[in-house]
PDB file of C-alpha atoms in Angstrom:
ATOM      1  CA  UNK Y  21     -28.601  12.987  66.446  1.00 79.00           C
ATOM      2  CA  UNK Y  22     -27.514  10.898  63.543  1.00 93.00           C
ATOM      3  CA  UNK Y  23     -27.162  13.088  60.499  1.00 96.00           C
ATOM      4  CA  UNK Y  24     -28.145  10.705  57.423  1.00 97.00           C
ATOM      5  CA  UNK Y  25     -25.805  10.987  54.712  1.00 97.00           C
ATOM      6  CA  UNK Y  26     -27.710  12.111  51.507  1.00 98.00           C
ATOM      7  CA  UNK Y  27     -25.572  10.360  47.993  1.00 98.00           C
ATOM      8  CA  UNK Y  28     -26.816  11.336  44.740  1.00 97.00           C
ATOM      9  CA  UNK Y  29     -24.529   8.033  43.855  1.00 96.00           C
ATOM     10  CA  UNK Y  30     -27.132   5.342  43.479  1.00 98.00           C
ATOM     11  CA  UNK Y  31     -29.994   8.142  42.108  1.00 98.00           C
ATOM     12  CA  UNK Y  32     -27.792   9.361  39.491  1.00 97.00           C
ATOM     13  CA  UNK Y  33     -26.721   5.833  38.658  1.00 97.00           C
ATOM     14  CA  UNK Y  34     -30.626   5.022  38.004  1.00 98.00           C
ATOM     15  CA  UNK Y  35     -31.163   8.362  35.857  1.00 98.00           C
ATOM     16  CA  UNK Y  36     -28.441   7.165  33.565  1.00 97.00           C
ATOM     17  CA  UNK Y  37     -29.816   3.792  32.958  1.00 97.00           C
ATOM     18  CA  UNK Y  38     -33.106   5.384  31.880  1.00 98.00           C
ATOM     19  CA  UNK Y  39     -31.415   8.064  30.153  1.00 98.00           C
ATOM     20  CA  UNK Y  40     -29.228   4.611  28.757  1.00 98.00           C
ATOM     21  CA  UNK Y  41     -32.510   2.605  28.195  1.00 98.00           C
ATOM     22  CA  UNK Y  42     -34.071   5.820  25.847  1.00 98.00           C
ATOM     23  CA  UNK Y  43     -31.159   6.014  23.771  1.00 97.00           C
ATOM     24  CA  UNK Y  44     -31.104   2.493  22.679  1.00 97.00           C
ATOM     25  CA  UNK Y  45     -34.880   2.695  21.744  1.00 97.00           C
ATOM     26  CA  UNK Y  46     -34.272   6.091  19.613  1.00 97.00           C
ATOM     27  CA  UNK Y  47     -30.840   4.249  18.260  1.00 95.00           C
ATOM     28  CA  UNK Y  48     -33.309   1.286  17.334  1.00 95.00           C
ATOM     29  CA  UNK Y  49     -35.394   3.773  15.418  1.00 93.00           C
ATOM     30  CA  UNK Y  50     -32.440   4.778  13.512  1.00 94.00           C
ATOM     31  CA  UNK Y  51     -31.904   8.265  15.865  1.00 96.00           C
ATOM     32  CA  UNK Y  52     -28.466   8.744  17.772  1.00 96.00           C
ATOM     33  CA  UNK Y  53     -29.088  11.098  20.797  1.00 97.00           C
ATOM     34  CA  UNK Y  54     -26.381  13.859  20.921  1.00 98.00           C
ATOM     35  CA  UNK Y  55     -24.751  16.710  23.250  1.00 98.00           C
ATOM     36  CA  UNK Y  56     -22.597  19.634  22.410  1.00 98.00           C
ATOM     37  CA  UNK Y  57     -20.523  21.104  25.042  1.00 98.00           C
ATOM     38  CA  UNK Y  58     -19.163  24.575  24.135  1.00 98.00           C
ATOM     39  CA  UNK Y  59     -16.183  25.295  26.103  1.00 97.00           C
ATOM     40  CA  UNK Y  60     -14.006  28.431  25.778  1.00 96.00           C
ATOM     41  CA  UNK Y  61     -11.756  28.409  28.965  1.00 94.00           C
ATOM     42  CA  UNK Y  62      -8.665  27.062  30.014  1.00 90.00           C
ATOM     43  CA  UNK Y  63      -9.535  26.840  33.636  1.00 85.00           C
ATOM     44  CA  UNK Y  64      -8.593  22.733  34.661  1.00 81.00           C
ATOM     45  CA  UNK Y  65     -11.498  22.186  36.678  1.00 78.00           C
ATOM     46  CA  UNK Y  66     -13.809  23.144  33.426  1.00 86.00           C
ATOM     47  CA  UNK Y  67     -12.294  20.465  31.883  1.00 89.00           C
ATOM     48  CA  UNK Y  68     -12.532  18.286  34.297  1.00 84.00           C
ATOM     49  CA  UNK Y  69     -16.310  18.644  34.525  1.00 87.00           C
ATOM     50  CA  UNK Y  70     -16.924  18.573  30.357  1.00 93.00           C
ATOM     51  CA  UNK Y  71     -14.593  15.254  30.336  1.00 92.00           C
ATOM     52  CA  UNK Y  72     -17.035  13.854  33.339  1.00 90.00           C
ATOM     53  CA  UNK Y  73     -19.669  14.346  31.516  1.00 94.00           C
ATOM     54  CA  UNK Y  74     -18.225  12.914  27.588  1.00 96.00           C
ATOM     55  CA  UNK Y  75     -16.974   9.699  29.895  1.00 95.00           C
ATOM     56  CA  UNK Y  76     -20.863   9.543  31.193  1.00 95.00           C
ATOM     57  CA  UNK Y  77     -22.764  10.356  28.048  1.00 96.00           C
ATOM     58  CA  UNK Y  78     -20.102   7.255  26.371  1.00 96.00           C
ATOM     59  CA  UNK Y  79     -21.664   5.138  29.082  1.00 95.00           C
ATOM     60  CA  UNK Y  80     -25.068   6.059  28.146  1.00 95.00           C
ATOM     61  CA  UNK Y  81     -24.807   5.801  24.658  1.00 96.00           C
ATOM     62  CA  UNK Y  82     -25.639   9.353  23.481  1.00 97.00           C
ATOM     63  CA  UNK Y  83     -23.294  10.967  21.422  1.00 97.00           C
ATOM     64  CA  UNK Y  84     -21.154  13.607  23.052  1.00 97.00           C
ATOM     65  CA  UNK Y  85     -19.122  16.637  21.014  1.00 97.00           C
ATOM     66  CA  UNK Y  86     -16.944  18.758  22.730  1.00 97.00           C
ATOM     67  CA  UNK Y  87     -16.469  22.530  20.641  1.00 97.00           C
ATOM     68  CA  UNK Y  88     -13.370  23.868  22.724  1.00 96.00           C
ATOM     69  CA  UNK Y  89     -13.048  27.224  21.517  1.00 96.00           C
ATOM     70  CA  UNK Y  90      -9.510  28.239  23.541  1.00 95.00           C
ATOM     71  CA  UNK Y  91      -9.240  30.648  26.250  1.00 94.00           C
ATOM     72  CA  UNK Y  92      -8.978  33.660  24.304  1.00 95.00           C
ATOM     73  CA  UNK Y  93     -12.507  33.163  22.004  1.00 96.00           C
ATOM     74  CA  UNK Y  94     -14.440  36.402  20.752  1.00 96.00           C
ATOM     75  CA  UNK Y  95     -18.181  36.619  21.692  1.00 96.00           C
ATOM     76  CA  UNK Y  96     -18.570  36.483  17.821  1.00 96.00           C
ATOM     77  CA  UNK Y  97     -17.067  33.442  17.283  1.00 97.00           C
ATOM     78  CA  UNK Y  98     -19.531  31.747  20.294  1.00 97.00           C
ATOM     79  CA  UNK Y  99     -22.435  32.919  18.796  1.00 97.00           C
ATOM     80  CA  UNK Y 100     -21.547  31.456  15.762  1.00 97.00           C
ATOM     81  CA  UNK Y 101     -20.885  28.251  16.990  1.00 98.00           C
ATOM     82  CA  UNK Y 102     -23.888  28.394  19.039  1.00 98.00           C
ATOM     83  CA  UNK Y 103     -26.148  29.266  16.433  1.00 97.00           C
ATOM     84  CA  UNK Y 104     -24.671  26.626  13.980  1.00 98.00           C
ATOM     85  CA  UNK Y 105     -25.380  24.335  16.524  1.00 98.00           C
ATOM     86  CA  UNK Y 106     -28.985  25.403  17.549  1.00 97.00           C
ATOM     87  CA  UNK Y 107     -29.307  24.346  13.255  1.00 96.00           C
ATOM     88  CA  UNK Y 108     -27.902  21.352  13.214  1.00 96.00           C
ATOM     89  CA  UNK Y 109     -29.988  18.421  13.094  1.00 95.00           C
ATOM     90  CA  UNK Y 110     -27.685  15.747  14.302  1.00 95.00           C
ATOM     91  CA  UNK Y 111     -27.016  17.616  17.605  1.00 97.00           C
ATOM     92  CA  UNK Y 112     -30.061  17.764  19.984  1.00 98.00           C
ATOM     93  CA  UNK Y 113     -28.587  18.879  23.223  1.00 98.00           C
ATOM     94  CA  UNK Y 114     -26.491  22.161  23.515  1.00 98.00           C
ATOM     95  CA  UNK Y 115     -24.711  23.476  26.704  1.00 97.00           C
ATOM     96  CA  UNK Y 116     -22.282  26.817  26.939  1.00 97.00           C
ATOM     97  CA  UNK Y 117     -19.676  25.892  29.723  1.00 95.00           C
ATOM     98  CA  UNK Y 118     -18.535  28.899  32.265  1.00 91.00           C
ATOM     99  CA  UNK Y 119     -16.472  29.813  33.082  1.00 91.00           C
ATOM    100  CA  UNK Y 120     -15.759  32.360  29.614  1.00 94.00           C
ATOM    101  CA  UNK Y 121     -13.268  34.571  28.216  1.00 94.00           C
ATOM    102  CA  UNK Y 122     -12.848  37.859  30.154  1.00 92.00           C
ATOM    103  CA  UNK Y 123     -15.605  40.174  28.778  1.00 91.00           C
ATOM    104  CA  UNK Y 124     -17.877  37.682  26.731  1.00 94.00           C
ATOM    105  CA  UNK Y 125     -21.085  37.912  28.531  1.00 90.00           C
ATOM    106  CA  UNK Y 126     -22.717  34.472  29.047  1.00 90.00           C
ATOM    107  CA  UNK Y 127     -26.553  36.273  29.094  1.00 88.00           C
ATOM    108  CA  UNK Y 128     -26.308  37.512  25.760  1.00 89.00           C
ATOM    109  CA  UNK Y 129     -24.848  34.198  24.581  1.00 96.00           C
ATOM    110  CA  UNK Y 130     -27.609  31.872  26.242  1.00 96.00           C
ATOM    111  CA  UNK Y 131     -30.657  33.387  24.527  1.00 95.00           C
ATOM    112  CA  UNK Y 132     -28.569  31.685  20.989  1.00 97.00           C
ATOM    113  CA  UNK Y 133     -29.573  28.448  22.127  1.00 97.00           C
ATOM    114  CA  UNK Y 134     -32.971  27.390  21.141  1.00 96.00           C
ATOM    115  CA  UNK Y 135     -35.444  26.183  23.903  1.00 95.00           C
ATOM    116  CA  UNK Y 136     -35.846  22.832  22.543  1.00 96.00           C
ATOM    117  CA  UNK Y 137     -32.073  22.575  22.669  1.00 98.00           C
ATOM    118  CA  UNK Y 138     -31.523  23.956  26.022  1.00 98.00           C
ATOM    119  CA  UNK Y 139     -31.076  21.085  27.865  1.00 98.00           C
ATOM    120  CA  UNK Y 140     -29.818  23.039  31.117  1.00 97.00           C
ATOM    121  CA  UNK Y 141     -32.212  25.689  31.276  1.00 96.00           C
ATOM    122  CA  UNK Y 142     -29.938  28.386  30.227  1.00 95.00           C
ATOM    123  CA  UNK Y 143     -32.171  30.422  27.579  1.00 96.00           C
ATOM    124  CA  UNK Y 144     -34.252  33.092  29.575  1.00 94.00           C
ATOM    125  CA  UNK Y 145     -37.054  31.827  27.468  1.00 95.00           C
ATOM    126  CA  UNK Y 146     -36.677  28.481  29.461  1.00 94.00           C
ATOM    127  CA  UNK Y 147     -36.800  30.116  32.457  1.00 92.00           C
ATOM    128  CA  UNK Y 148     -39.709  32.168  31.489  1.00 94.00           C
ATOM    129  CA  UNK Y 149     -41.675  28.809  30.286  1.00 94.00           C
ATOM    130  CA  UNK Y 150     -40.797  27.102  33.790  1.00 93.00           C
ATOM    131  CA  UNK Y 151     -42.506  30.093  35.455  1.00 92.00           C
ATOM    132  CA  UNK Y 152     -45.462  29.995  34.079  1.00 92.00           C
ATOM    133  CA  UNK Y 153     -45.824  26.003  33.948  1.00 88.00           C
ATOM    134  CA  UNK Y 154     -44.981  25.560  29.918  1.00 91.00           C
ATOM    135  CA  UNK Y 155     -43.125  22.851  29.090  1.00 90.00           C
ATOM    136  CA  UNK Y 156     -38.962  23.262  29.592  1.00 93.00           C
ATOM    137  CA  UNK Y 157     -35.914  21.795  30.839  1.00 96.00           C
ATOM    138  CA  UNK Y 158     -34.999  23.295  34.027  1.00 96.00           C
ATOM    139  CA  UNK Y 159     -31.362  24.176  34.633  1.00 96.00           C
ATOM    140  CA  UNK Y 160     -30.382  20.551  35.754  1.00 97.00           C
ATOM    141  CA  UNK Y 161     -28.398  21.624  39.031  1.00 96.00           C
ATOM    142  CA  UNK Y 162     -32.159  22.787  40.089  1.00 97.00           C
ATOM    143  CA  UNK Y 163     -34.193  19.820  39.297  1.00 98.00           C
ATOM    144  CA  UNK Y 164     -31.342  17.695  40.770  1.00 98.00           C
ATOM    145  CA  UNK Y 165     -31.664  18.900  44.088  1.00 98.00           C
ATOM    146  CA  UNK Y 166     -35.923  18.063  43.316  1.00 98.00           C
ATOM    147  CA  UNK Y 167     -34.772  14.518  42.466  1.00 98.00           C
ATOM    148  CA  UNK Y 168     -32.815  13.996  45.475  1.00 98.00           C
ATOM    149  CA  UNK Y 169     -35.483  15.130  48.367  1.00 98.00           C
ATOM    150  CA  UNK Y 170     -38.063  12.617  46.384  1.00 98.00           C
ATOM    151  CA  UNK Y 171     -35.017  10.042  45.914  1.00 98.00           C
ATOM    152  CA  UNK Y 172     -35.024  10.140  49.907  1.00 98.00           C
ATOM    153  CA  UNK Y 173     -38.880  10.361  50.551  1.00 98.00           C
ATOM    154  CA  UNK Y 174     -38.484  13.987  52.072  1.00 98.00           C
ATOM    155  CA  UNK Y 175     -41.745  16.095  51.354  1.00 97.00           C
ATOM    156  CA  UNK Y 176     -41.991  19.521  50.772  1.00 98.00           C
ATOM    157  CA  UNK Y 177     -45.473  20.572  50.187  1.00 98.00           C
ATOM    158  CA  UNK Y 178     -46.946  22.459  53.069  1.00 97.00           C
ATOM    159  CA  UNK Y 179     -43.205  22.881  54.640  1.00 98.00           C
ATOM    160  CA  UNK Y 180     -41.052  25.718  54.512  1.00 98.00           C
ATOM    161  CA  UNK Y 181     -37.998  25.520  52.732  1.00 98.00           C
ATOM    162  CA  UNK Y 182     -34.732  28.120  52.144  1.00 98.00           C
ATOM    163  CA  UNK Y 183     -33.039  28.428  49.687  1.00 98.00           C
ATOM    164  CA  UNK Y 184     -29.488  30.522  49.700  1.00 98.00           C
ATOM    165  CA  UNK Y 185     -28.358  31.583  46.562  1.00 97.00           C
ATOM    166  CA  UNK Y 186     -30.698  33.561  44.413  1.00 95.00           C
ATOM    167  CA  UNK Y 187     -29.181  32.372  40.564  1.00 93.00           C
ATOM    168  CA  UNK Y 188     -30.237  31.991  37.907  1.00 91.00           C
ATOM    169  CA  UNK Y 189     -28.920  28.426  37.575  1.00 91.00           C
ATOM    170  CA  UNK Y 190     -30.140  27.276  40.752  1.00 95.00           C
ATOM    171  CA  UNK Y 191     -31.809  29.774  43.184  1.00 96.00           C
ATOM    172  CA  UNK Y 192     -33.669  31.242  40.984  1.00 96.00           C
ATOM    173  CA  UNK Y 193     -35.327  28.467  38.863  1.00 96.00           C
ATOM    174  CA  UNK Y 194     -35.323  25.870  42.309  1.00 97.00           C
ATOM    175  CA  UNK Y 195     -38.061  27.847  44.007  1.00 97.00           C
ATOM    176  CA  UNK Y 196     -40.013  27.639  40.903  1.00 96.00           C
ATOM    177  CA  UNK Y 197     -39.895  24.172  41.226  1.00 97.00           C
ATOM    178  CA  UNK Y 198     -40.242  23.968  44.437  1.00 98.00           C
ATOM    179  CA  UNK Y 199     -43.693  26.014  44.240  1.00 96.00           C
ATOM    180  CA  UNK Y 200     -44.544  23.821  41.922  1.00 95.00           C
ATOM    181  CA  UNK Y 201     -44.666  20.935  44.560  1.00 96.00           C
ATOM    182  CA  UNK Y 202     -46.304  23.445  47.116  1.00 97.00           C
ATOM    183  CA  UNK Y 203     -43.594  24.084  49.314  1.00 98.00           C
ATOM    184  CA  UNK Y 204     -43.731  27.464  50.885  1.00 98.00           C
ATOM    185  CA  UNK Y 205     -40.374  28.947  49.827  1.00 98.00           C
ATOM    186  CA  UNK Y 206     -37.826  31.414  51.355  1.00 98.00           C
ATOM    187  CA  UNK Y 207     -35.022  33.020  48.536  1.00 98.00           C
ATOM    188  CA  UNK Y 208     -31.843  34.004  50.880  1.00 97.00           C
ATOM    189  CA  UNK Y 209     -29.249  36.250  49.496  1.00 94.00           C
ATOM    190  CA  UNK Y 210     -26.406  38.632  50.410  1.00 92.00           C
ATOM    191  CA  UNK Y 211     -28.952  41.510  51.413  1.00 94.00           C
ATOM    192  CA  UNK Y 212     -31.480  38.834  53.628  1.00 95.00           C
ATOM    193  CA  UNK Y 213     -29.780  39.915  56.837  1.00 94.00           C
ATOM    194  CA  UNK Y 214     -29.002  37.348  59.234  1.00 96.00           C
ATOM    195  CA  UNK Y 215     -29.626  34.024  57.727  1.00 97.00           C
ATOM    196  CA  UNK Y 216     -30.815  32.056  60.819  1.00 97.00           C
ATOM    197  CA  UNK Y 217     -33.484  34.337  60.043  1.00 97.00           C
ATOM    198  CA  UNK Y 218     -34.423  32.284  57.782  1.00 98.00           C
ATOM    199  CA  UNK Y 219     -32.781  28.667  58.073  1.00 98.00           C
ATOM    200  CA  UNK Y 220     -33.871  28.088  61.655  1.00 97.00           C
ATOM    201  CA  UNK Y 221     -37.568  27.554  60.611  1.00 97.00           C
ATOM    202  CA  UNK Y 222     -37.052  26.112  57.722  1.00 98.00           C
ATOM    203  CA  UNK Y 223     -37.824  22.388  57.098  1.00 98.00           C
ATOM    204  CA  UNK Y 224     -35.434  21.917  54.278  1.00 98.00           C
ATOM    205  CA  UNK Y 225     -32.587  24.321  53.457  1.00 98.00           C
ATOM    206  CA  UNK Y 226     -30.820  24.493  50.189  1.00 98.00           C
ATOM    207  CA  UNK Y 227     -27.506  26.220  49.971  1.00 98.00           C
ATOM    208  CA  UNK Y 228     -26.506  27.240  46.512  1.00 96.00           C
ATOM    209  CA  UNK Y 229     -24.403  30.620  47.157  1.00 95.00           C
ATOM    210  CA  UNK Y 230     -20.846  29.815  46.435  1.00 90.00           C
ATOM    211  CA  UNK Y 231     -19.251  30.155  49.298  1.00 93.00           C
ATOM    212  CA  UNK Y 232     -17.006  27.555  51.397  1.00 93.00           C
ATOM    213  CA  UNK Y 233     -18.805  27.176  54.890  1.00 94.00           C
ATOM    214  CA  UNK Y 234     -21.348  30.046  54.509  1.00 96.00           C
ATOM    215  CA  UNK Y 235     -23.962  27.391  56.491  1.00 97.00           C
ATOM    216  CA  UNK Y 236     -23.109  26.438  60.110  1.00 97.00           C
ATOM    217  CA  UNK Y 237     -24.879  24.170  62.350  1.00 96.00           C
ATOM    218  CA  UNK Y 238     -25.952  27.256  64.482  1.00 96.00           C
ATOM    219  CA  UNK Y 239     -28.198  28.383  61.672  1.00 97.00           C
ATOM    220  CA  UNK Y 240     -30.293  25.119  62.118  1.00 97.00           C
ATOM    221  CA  UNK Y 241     -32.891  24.039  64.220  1.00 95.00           C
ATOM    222  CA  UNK Y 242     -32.706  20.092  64.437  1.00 93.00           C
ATOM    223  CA  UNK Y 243     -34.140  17.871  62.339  1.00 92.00           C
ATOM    224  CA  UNK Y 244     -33.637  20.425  59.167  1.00 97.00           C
ATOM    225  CA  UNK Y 245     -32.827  18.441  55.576  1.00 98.00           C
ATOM    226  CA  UNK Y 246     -29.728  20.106  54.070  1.00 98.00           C
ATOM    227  CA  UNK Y 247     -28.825  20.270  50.455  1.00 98.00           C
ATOM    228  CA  UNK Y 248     -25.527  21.361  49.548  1.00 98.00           C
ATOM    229  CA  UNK Y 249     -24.860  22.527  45.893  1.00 96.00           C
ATOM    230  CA  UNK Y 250     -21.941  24.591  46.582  1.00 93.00           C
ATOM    231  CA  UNK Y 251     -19.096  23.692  44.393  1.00 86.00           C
ATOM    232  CA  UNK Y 252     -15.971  25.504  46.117  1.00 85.00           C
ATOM    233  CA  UNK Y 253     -11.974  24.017  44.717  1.00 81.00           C
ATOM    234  CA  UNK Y 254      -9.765  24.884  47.571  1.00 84.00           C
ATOM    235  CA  UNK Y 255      -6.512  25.265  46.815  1.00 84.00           C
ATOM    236  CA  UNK Y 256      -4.851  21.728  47.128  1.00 85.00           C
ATOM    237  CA  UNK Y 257      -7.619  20.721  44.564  1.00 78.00           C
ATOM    238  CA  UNK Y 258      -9.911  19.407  46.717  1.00 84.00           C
ATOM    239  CA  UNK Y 259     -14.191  20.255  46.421  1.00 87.00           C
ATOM    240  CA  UNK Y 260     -15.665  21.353  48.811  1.00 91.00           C
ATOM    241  CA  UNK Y 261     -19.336  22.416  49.385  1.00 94.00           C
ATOM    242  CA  UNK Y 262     -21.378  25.655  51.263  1.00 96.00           C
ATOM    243  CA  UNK Y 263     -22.062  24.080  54.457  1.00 97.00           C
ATOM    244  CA  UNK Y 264     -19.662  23.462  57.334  1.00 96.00           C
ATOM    245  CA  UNK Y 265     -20.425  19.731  57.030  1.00 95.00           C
ATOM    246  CA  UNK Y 266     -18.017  19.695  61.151  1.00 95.00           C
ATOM    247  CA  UNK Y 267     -21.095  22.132  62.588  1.00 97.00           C
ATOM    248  CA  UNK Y 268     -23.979  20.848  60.822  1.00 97.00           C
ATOM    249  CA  UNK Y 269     -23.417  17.221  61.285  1.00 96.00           C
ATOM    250  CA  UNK Y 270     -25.390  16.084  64.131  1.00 95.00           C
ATOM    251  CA  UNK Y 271     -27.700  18.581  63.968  1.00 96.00           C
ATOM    252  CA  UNK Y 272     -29.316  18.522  60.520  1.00 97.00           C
ATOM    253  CA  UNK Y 273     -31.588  15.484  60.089  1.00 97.00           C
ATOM    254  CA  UNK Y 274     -29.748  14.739  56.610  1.00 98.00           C
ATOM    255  CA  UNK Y 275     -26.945  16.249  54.414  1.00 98.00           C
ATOM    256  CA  UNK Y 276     -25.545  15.824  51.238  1.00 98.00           C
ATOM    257  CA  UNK Y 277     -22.105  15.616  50.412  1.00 96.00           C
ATOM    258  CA  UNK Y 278     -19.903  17.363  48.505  1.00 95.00           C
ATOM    259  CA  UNK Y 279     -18.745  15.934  46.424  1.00 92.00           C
ATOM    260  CA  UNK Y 280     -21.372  12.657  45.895  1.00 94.00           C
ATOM    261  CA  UNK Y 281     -24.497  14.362  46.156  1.00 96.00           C
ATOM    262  CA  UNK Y 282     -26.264  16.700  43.994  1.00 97.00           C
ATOM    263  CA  UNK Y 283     -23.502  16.956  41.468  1.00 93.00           C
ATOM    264  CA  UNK Y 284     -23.223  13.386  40.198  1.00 92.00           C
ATOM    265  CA  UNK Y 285     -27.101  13.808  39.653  1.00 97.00           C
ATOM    266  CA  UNK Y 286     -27.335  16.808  37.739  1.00 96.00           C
ATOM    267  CA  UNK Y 287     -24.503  15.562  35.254  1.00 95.00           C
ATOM    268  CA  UNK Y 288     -26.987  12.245  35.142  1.00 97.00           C
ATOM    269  CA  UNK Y 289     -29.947  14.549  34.170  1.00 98.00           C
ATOM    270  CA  UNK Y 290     -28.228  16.105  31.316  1.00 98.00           C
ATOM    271  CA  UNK Y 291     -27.951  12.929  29.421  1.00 98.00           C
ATOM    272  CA  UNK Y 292     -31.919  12.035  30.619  1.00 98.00           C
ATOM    273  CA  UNK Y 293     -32.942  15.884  29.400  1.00 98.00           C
ATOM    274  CA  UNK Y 294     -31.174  15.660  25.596  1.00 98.00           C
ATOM    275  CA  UNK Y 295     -32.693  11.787  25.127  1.00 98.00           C
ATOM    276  CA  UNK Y 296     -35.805  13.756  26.053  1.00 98.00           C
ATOM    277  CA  UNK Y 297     -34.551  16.418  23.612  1.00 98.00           C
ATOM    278  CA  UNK Y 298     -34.010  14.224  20.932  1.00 97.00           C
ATOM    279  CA  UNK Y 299     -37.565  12.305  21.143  1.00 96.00           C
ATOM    280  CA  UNK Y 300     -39.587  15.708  21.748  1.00 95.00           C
ATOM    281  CA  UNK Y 301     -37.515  17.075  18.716  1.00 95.00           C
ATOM    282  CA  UNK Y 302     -38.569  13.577  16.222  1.00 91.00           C
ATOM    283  CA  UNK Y 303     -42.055  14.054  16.972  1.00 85.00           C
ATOM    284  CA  UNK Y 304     -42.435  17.444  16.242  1.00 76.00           C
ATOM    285  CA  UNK Y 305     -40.536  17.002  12.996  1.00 64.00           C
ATOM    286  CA  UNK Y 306     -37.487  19.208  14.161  1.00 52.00           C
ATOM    287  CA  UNK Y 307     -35.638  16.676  12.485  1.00 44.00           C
ATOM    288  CA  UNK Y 308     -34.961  13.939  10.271  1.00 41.00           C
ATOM    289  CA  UNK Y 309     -34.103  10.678  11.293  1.00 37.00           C
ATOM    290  CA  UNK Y 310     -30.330  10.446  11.505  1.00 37.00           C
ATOM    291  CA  UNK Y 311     -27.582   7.919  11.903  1.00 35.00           C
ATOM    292  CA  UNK Y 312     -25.380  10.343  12.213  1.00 36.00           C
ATOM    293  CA  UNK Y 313     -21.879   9.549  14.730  1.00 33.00           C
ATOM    294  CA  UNK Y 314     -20.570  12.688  16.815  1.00 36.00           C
TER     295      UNK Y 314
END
């Protein structure tokens, strides 16, 4: 069997020329779309990612700050950045960056963000509002992996799908969605027992648990859609994904690739969800009009 390869590339390309085409018709109306990225690590690959995305927002025309805190940051001095930021008119998008400094705890921090900010889903409150069909952004990793099945015409209401990784980034806040397009949905996790359990009769199978290879081609039945969000640095520097891409290929119907698949479209969907931020936030009066430059 021909495994079809699944690239976020062109998607993610045409999220960020509608995310590109809303900022010029705010910027026309005198409004600048923003982002803040806190960051309070020194870990490369952090860095890496936050730069992605400031080189991608530049492209798009919102307005991109980066708030690097250092390594060695206090909880206290987070939360006041994050609050600061939740006040500040010119800034419409916030995200806090993980990795953080041993024993600042990101769940505390989150709930600092204000929904209409939260343009990854990070606030509880967001993921309480998803739940129960209000209005919020959904962590972006999640509706990614949404945008990609509909990208490649695969349906999911009425089918069964997996997903591996129970988060509350992904897992977590992807079966909501998921439901939401009446797929019957399977969580997986470290306590499921053996996960061909599971993943055999599934239709589509999302793997989102962090681990290099967890998903072989043995845990498949053919014909099964794979989505890989793992996001695993081996040591040489490389990225790697969840699924044993040697195994599965030729047996899943379609895969996506790590990396070129679900990342490049969540980091597209950022921009798209704080140009969405910045237009619900106008018309509710949240803000002035601003010129301002970040």
């Amino acid at each position: 069997m021909n495994t079809e390869i699944l690239s976020g590339r062109v998607l993610a390309g045409l999220i960020q020329q509608q995310a590109q085409d809303g900022a010029r018709i705010l910027e026309n109306d005198g409004l600048r779309p923003a982002l803040a990225v806190v960051v309070a690590t020194d870990d490369e690959s952090t860095h890496w990612y936050v730069r992605s995305i400031e080189r991608a927002a530049g492209r798009a025309g919102v307005g991109c700050r980066i708030v690097d805190l250092g390594h060695d940051a206090s909880e206290q001095a987070l939360a006041g950045v994050l609050e600061d930021l939740s006040a500040e008119p010119s800034v419409h998008g916030i995200i806090l960056q993980t990795p953080l400094p041993n024993g600042v705890r990101a769940d505390g921090l989150v709930g600092l963000i204000t929904p209409e900010k939260d343009i990854d889903g990070a606030n509880p409150l967001s993921l309480g509002r998803l739940a129960v069909g209000q209005p919020a952004f959904a962590p972006a990793t999640a509706r990614a992996v949404v945008e990609l099945l509909d990208h490649f015409h695969i349906p999911v209401a009425g089918r069964n799908v997996a997903v591996v990784g129970r988060s509350a980034v992904v897992g977590k806040p992807l079966s909501l969605l998921l439901l939401e397009r009446d797929a019957t949905v399977t969580i997986c996790h470290s306590k499921s027992g053996p996960l061909e359990r599971y993943t055999q009769p599934a239709d589509v199978v999302v793997v989102a648990a962090g681990r290099t290879g967890l998903l072989k081609g043995s845990h498949l039945s053919p014909e099964t859609v794979v989505i890989d969000v793992g996001t695993n640095v081996l040591r040489d520097g490389s990225l790697v994904g969840d699924v044993d891409e040697a195994s599965v290929t030729g047996v899943a119907a379609g895969l996506s690739p790590v990396p070129g698949g679900v990342g490049s479209v969540t980091t597209a969907l950022l921009l798209l969800h704080t140009v969405e931020a910045a237009r619900q936030q106008s018309r509710s009066g949240l803000l002035a009009a601003s010129t301002s430059r970040i």
